[in-house]
Each structure stands twice: as structure tokens, then as C-alpha cells.
CSV table of C-alpha atoms in Angstrom, one decimal:
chain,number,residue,atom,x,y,z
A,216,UNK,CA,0.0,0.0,0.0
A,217,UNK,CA,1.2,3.2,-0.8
A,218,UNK,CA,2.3,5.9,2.1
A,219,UNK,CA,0.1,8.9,2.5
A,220,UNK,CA,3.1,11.1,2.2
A,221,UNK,CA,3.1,14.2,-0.5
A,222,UNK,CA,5.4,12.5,-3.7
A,223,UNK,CA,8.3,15.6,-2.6
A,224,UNK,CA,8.9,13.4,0.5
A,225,UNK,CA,10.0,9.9,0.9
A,226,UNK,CA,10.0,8.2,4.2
A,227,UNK,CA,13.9,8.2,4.9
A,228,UNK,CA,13.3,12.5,4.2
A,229,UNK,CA,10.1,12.5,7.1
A,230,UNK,CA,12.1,10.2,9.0
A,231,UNK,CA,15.3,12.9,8.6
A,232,UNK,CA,13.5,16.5,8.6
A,233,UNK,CA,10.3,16.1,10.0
A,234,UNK,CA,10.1,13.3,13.0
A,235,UNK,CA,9.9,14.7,16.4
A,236,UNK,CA,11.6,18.1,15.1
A,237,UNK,CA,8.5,19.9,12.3
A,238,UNK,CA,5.1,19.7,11.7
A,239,UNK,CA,4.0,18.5,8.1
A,240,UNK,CA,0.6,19.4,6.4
A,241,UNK,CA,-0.2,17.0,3.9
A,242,UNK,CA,-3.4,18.0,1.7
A,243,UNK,CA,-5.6,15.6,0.7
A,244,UNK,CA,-3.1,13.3,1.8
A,245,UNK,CA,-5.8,9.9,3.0
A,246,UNK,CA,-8.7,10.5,0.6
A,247,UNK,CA,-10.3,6.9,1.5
A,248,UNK,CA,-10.9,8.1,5.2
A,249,UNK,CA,-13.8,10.6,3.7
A,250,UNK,CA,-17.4,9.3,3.6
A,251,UNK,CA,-16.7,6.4,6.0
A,252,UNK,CA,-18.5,8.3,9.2
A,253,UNK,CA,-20.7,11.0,9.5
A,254,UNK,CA,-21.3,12.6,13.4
A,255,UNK,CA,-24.4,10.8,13.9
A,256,UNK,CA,-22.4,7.6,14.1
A,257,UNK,CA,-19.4,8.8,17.0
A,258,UNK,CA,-22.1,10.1,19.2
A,259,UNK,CA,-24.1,6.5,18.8
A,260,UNK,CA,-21.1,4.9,19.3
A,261,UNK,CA,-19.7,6.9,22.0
A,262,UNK,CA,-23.0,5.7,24.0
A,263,UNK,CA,-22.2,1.7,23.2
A,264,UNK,CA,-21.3,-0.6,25.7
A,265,UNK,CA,-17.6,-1.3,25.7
A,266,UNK,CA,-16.9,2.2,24.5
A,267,UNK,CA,-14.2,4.1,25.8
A,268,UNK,CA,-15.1,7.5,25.2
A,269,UNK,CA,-15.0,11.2,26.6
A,270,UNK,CA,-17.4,14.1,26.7
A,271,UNK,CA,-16.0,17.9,27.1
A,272,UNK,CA,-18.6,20.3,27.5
A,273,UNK,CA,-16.7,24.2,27.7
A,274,UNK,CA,-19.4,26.8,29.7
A,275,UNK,CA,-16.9,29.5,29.5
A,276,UNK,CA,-12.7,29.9,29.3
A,277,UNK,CA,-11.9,28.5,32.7
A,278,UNK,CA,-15.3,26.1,32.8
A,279,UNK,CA,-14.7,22.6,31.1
A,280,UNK,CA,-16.4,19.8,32.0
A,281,UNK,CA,-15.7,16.0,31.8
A,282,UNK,CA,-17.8,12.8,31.4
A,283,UNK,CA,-16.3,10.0,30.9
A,284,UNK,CA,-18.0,6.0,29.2
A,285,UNK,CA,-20.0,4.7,29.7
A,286,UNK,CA,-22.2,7.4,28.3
A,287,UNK,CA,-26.1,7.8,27.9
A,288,UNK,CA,-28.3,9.7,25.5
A,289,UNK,CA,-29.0,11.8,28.9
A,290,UNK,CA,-25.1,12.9,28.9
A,291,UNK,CA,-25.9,14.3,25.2
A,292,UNK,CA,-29.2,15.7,26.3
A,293,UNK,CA,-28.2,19.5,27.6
A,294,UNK,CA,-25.4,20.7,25.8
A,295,UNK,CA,-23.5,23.9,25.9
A,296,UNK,CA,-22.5,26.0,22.5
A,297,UNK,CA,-19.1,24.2,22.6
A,298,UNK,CA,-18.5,20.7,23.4
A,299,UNK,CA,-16.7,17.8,21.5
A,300,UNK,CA,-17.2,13.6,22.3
A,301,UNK,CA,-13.8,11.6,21.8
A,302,UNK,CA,-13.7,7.9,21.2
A,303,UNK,CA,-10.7,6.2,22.2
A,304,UNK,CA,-9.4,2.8,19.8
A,305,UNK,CA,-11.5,3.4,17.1
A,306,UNK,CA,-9.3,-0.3,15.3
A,307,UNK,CA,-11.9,-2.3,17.6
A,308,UNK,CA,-15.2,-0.8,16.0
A,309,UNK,CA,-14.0,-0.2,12.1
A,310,UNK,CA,-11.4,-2.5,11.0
A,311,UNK,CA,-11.9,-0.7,7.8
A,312,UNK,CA,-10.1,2.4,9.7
A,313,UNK,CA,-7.8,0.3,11.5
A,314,UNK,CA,-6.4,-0.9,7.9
A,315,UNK,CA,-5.5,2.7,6.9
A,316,UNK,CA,-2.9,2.2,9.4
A,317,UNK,CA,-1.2,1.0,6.4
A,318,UNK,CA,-0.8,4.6,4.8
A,319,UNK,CA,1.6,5.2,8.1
A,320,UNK,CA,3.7,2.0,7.1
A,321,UNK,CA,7.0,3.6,7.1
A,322,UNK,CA,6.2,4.4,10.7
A,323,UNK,CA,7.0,0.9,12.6
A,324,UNK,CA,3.5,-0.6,14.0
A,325,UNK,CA,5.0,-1.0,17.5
A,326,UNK,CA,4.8,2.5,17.8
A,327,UNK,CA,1.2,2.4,17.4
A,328,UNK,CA,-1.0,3.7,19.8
A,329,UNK,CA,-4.7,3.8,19.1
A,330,UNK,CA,-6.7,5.9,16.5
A,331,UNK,CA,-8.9,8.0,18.0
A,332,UNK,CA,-12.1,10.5,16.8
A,333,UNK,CA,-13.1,13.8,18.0
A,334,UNK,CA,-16.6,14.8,16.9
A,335,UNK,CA,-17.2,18.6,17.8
A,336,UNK,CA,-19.7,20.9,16.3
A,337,UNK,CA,-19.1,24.5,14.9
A,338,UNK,CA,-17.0,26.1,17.6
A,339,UNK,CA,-16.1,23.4,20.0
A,340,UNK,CA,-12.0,22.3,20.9
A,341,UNK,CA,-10.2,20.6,23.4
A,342,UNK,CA,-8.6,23.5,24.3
A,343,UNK,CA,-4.6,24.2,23.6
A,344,UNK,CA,-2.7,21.5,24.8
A,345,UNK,CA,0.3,19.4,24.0
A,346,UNK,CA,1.0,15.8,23.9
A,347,UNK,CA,3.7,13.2,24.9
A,348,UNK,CA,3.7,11.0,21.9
A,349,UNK,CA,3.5,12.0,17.8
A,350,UNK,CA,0.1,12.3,16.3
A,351,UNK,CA,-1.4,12.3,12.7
A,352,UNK,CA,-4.4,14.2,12.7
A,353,UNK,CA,-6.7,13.7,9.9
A,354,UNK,CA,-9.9,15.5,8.8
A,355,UNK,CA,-12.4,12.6,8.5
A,356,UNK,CA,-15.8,15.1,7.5
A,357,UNK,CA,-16.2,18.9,7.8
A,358,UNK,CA,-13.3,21.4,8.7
A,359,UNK,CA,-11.1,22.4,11.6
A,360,UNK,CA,-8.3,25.2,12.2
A,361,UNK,CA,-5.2,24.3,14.0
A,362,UNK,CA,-2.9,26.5,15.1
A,363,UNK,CA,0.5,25.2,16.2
A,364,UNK,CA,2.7,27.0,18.5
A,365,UNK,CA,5.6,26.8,21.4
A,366,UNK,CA,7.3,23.7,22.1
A,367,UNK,CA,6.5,22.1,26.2
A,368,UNK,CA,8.0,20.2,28.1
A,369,UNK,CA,7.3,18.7,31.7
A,370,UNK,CA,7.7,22.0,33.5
A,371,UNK,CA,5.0,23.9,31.2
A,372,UNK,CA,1.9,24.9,33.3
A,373,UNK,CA,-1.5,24.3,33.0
A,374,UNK,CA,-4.9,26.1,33.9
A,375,UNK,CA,-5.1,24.6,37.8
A,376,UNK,CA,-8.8,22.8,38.7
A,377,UNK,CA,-9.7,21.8,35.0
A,378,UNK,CA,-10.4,17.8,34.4
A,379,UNK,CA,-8.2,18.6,31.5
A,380,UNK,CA,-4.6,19.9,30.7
A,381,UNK,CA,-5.2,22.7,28.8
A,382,UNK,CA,-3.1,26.2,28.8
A,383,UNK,CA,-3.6,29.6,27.3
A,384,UNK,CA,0.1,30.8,26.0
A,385,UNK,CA,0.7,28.8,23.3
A,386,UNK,CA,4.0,31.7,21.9
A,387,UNK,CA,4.6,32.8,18.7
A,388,UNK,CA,2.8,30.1,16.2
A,389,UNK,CA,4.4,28.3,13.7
A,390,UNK,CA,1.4,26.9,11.4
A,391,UNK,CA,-2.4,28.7,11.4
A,392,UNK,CA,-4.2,26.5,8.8
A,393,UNK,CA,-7.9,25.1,8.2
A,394,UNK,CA,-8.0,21.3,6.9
A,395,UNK,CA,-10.6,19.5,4.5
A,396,UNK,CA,-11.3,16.2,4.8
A,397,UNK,CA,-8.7,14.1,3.6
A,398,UNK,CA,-5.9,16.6,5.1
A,399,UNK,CA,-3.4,14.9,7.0
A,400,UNK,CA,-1.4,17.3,9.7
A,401,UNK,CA,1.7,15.5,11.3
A,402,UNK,CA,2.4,16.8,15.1
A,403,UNK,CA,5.4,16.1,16.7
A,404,UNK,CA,5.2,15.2,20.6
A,405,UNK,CA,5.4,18.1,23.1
A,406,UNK,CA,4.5,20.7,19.8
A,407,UNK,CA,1.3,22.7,21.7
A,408,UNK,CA,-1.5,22.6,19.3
A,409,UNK,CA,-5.3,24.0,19.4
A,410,UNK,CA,-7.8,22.7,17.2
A,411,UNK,CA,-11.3,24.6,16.5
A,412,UNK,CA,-14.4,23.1,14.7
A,413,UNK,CA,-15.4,25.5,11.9
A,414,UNK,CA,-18.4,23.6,11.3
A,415,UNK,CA,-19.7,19.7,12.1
A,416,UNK,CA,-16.3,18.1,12.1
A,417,UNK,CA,-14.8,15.1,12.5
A,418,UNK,CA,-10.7,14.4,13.7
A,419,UNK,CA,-9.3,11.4,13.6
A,420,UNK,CA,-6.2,11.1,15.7
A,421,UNK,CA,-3.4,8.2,14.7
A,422,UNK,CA,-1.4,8.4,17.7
A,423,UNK,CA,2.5,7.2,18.0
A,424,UNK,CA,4.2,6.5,20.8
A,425,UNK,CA,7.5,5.0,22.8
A,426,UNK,CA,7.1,3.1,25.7
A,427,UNK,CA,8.1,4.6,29.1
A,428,UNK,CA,10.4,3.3,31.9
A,429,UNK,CA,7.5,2.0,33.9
A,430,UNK,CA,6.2,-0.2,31.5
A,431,UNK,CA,9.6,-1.4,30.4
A,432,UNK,CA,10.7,-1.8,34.1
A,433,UNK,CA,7.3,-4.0,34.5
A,434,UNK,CA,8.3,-6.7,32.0
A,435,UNK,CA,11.4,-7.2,33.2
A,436,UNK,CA,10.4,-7.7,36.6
A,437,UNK,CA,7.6,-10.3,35.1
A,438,UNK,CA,10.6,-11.6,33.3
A,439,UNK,CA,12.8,-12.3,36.6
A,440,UNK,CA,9.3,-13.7,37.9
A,441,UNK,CA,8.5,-16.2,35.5
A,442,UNK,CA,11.9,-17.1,33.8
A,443,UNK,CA,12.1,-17.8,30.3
A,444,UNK,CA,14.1,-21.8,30.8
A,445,UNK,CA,15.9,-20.0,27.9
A,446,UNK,CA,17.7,-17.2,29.9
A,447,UNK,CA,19.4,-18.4,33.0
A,448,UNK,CA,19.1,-15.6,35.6
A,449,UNK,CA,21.3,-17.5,38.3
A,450,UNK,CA,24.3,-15.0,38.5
A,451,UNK,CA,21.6,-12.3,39.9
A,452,UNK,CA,20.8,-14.9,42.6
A,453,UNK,CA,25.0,-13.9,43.8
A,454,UNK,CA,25.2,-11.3,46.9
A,455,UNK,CA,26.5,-8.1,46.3
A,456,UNK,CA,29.6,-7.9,47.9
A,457,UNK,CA,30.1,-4.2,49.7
A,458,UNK,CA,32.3,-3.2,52.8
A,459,UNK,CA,30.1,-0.9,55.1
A,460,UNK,CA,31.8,2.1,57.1
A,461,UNK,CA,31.8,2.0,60.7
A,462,UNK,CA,28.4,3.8,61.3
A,463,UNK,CA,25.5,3.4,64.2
A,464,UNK,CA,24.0,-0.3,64.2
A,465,UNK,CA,20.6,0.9,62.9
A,466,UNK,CA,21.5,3.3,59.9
A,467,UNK,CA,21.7,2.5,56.3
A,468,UNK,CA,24.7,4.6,54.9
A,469,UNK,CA,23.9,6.1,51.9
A,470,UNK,CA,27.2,5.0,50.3
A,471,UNK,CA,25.8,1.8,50.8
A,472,UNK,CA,23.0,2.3,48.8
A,473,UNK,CA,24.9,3.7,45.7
A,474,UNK,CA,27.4,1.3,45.9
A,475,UNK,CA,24.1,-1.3,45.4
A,476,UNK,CA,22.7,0.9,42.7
A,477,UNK,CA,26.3,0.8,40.6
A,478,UNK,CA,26.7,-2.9,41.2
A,479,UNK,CA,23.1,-3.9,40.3
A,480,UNK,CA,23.4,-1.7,37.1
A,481,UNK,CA,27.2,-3.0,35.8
A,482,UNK,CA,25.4,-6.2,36.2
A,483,UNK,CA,23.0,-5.7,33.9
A,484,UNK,CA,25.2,-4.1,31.6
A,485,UNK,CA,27.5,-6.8,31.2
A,486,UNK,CA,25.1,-9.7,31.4
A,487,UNK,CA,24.4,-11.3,28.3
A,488,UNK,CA,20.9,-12.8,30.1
A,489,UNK,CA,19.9,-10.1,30.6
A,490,UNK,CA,20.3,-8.5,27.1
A,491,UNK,CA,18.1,-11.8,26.5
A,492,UNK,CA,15.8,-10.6,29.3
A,493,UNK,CA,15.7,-7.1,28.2
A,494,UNK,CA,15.0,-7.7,24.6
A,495,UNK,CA,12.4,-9.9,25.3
A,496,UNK,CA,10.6,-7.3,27.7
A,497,UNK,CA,11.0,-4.8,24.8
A,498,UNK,CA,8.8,-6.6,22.7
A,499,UNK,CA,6.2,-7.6,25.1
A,500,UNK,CA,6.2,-3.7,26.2
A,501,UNK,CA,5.7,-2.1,22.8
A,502,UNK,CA,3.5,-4.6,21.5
A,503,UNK,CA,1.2,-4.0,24.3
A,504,UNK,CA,-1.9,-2.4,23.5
A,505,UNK,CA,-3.9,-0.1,26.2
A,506,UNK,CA,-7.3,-1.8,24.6
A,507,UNK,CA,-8.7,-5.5,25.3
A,508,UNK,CA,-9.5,-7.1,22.4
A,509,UNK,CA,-13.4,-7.5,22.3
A,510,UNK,CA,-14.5,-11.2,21.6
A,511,UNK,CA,-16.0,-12.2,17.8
A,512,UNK,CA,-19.4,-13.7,17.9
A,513,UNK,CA,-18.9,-16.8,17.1
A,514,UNK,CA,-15.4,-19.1,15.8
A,515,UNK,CA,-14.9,-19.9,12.2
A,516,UNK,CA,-14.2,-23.8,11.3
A,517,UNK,CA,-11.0,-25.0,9.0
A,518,UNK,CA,-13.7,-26.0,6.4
A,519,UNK,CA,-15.1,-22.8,6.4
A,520,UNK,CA,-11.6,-20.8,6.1
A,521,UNK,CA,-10.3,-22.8,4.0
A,522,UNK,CA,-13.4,-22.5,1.3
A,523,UNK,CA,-13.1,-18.6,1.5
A,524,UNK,CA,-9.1,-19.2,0.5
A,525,UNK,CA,-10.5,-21.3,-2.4
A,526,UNK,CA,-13.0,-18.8,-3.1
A,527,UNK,CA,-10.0,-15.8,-3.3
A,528,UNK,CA,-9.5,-14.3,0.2
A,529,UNK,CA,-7.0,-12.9,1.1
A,530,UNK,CA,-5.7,-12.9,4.9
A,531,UNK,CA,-4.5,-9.5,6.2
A,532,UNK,CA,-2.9,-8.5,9.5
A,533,UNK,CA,-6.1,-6.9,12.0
A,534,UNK,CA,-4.6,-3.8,13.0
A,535,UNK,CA,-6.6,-4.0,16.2
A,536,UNK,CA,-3.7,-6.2,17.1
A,537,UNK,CA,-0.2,-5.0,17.3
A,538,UNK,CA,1.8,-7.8,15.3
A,539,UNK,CA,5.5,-7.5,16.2
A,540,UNK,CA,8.3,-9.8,15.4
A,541,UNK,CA,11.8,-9.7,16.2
A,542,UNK,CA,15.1,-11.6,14.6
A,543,UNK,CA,17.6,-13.9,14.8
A,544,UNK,CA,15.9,-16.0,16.5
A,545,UNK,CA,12.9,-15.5,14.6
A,546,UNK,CA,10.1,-14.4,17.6
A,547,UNK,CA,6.7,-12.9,17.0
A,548,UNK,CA,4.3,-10.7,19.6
A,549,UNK,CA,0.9,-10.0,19.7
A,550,UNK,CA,-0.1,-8.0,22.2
A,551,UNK,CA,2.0,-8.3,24.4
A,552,UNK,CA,2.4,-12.0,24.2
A,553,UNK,CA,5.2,-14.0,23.2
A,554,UNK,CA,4.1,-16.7,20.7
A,555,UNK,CA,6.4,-19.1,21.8
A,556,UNK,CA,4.6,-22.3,20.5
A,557,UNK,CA,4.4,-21.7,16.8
A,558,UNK,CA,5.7,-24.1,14.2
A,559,UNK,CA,8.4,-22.1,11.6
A,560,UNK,CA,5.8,-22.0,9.1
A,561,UNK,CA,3.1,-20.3,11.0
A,562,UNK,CA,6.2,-17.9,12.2
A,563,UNK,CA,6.5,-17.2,9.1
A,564,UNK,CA,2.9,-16.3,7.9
A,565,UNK,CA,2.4,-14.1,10.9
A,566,UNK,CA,6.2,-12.3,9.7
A,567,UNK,CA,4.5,-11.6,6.2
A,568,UNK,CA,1.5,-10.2,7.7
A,569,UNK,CA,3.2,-7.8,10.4
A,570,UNK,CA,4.8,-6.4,7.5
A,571,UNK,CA,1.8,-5.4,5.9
A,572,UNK,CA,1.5,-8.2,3.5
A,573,UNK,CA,-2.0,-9.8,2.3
A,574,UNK,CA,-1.7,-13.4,1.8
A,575,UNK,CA,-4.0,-16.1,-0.6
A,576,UNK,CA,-4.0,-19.3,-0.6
A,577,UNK,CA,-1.2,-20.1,-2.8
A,578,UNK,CA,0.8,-17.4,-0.3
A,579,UNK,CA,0.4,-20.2,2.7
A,580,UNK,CA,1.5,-23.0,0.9
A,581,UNK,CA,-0.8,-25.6,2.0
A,582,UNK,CA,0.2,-29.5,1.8
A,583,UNK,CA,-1.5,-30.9,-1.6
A,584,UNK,CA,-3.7,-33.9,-0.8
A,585,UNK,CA,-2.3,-37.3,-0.5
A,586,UNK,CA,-0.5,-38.0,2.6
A,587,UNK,CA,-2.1,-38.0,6.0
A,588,UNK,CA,1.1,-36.4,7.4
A,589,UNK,CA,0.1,-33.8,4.6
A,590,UNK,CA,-3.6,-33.7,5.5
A,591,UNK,CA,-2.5,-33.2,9.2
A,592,UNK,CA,-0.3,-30.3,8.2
A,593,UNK,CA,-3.1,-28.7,6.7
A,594,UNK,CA,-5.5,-29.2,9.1
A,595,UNK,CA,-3.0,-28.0,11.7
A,596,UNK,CA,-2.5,-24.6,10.1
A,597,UNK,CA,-5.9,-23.7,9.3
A,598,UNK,CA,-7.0,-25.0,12.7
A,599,UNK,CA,-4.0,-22.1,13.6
A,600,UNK,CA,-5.5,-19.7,11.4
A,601,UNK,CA,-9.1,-19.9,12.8
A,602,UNK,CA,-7.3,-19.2,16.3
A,603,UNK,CA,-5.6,-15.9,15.0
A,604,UNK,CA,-9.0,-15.0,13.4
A,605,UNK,CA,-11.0,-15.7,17.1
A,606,UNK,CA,-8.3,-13.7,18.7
A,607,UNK,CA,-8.2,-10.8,17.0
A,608,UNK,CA,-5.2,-10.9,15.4
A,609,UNK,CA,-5.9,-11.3,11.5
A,610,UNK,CA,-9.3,-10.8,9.1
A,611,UNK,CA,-10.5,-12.6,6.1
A,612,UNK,CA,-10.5,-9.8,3.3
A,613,UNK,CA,-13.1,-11.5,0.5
């Protein structure tokens, strides 16, 4: 699939110039996203069960209001002038939307956050903010103005008692335009930003982002808790070995607890298991999502899959799921979740698929007939493939 970046500008040049330093406009830069929702459709489906959604109601400058899902016609009953309705992981309700994840290919999908919508009618914002992770805004229906200012950090200040972080100096701005549906407006983390419905509008926010400490400090501890047989972890088992200073009985010199902290991190440094350990936390961290995976209706049978193959299918990678492999060994993720019972074959099939690649039948190279070690091959991978399609992870395009 092609990228949804202006011919001028290849990925390596966005990658170079533009990621996490400038903001990029891209005009009519995701055509297929327009006519696919209307407003009518977020507020209905803001008001679903399983929904995670928002609702911002703004009474006056200093007078925002939060609601959070589930939400009720009542919520949508008594609205001020200016409000806007967000819906979070917008993969899970339109696969369709989830696939144009494709356009932001040369971005890698571990980075992947959710895509999310903001509905808001002629007048309504979020107020100027910034965010901590890289954003591609694009106008799905009607129009909205961003301006795009100072860069933030940690330290910037917000408005104090407001449910949401919102400021009011956003410096001298760098970009004052209005986009169409179809724009695309790259963001780079920590750029402030204010967005301002000039009519009905719908946003739809592809957010990027890194994983933090915390998260990456979690999987290794669930690493150390449930050891991988591959990674032997015994030389951590070793005392430290320290010589205290003649103190008090009772105290805990501080040297002490440095020399600890130096020890424990040359350890990790020069341990080969835990490079093992660490890399294997990396993937399960950033191919995490912060969305459960609703359940299908009902599962599909071998039989059944393997008629739609014969029919012309094709399988395709859902990007509900975040699909990550790494190399040498060949491992694959999905969601979080190291697939550490898959034969090389089915390793291989979910590899293509991360990638972006659709597959047919011919693609998955199914035994012919004639052996019953062949029919039992067969039936073993599509009885696999009915498994990824239950879960979540791939769809049947027909």
C-alpha cells in the first residue's frame, strides 16, 4: 500500500526532517478516510457498551467539564455551544479504519498507539494543549483550524482545577491552517497545538508512541518472575559484595546504597541474560496495547476458512492487534504476548503479515492432498489460522 506522504517526501526525508523536530501538512493526503463516518455515528457509538469514550462540555474559558463512558443519551441531552465527544481505539469498531494504518507503514506498528475520533460541532476544541507522543491528525468530514505554537516540556503549566490539561500561552505560532477532509497534519510530541471546529467536524487522531520506563521496568520484573528456561538468571541470585563504614548499628549509609545501585546496574550491563531478558521485555512492552480485544461472535471452522481461500480471500494482518516480530531467533508478539509455541511455518505467515503483507491461498503453501502427514499439516494450520481469526489478530478480506 502506498504511504500517505506528498510524492516531494519519501519516508527516509520525514524520518530525517520532520520526525519529532517539524510539523508536516499533507493536503488531501488519506482520501479513503472521507465518507466512511458522519457525526451521527461517533455520538451512537460513543453511548455503546464497551466504548471508551469522553465528553468535554466548555461553559466559558476557565469552565470545562468532563464525562467519561460509559455514556447515555441523557449525557448528550443538555449541551452547551461548545462541546466535543472523543472515542478512544477506534481499530476495535471499524477495522476498515484500523487498515488505513497502512498509509503510516513507514512508521514501525510497535509505535502504534490507538486511533482515536473527535466529533465537535461548529465552535467546539479541546482546548490548547500538548501531547507526549506523535500524532497524525486527519480531517475525516467537515473542517477544523489548527494553530500550532511553542514547544513544552514537563515543566509547562496548565490552567489549575480543570479535568483537562489545557493552557492559554501557546507563543509565537508556527502553522495557522484550516483542513478539509482528507488533510493529514503530522504533530510532533510536546508541539502545543489547538484545534477549533469550523463547522460539524470530524478528527481522527493516529497516535505514536514509545514506551516509558515503567512499562519497560514492568516486563522485566515479570521476566525475573517467570523465567524464560531459555535465559538463566542465576548470576543475579550472587550477593552483592560491599564493605560498610563504621556507622550506628541501625543506619543504612547512603554510600551503601549507591554502591548497590552501581553494582546492580554494571550487572545488567555486562550480562548477556539479561540482554536476553531485556529484549524480550521490549517486545512484550511495545506490543502492548492499552485496549482489550473484544471477543468475535462466534469461531470460524478449517472447512469454512479454507473454502473462503478457495473462493479468493485474502488474509491480512487486524490492526486492532499490534503484530511484532523480532530476529535472529525469529520471535513474533501479539499484544503483548510471546508466541512461543508456533511451528516455523506459522512464524513465518504471521512475519509476512506484520509487514503489511496480504496473503491467498497459494501465499500459505498448504500441503496438496495425498499423505495423511500432509492432510494433518493442513488441518493444523488452518485450525491455527481460525485461532488468529477468534483472537483478534488477522481478518479474512473476500
Amino acid at each position: 500500500m502506498q504511504f500517505c506522504l506528498p510524492s516531494h517526501i519519501s519516508a527516509e526525508v520525514f524520518l530525517r526532517d520532520y520526525w519529532q523536530k517539524k510539523p508536516l501538512l499533507i493536503r488531501n493526503g488519506l482520501p479513503e478516510i472521507i465518507g466512511r463516518f458522519e457525526p451521527v455515528d461517533i455520538i451512537q457509538l460513543a453511548q455503546d457498551e464497551g466504548v471508551t469514550a469522553r465528553l468535554l462540555k466548555q461553559y466559558a474559558d476557565d469552565d470545562w467539564r468532563l464525562s467519561l463512558s460509559p455514556l447515555s443519551a441523557t449525557d448528550f441531552a443538555e449541551l452547551p455551544a461548545h462541546w466535543s465527544v472523543l472515542v478512544q481505539n477506534m481499530e476495535q469498531w471499524s477495522p476498515e479504519l484500523g487498515a488505513l494504518w497502512n498509509r503510516f507503514g513507514f512508521i514501525p506498528q510497535w509505535q502504534r498507539d490507538d486511533i482515536m475520533v473527535s466529533y465537535a460541532p461548529q465552535g467546539g476544541s479541546v482546548g490548547k494543549h500538548y501531547d507526549e507522543y506523535d500524532v497524525f491528525l486527519v480531517q475525516g468530514y467537515g473542517h477544523r483550524r489548527w494553530q500550532l505554537g511553542k514547544w513544552c516540556d514537563p515543566s509547562t503549566e496548565f490552567k489549575p482545577d480543570q479535568p483537562i490539561r489545557i493552557f492559554d500561552d501557546m507563543g509565537e505560532l508556527v502553522m495557522d491552517e484550516v483542513m478539509a477532509p482528507g488533510d493529514i497534519l503530522y504533530i510532533p510530541s510536546r508541539l502545543s497545538h489547538y484545534g477549533v471546529a469550523q463547522d460539524d467536524c470530524l478528527t481522527f487522531s493516529f497516535g505514536l508512541r514509545y514506551p516509558n520506563m515503567l512499562d519497560l521496568l514492568e516486563q522485566i520484573q515479570q521476566g525475573f518472575r517467570h523465567q524464560n528456561p531459555e535465559i538463566n538468571l542465576s548470576e543475579f541470585n550472587i550477593p552483592l559484595r560491599l564493605t560498610p563504614p563504621q556507622q550506628k548499628t541501625g543506619k543504612l549509609d547512603e554510600a551503601m546504597v549507591t554502591a548497590m545501585k552501581q553494582q546492580l546496574l554494571s550487572a545488567m550491563a555486562e550480562s548477556e541474560a539479561f540482554d536476553q531478558l531485556f529484549r524480550q521485555a521490549a517486545a512484550c512492552a511495545v506490543s502492548s496495547r492499552r485496549y482489550e480485544i473484544q471477543p468475535t461472535d462466534e469461531m470460524m471452522m478449517p472447512e469454512e476458512v479454507l473454502e473462503l481461500l478457495q473462493q479468493g480471500a485474502r488474509l491480512v494482518q487486524d490492526n486492532n492487534c499490534k503484530l511484532v516480530y523480532s530476529e535472529a531467533p525469529l520471535r513474533i508478539y501479539a499484544n503483548g504476548e510471546w508466541l512461543d509455541e508456533l511451528r516455523p511455518c506459522e512464524a513465518e505467515i504471521l512475519k509476512r503479515l506484520a509487514d503489511g503483507e496480504s496473503l491467498d491461498l497459494q501465499d500459505l503453501a498448504l500441503p496438496q492432498q495425498g499423505s495423511i502427514d500432509a492432510e494433518s499439516e493442513k488441518f493444523l494450520l488452518l485450525d491455527s489460522l481460525c485461532n488468529w481469526l477468534d483472537d483478534g489478530w488477522l481478518l479474512l478480506d473476500e
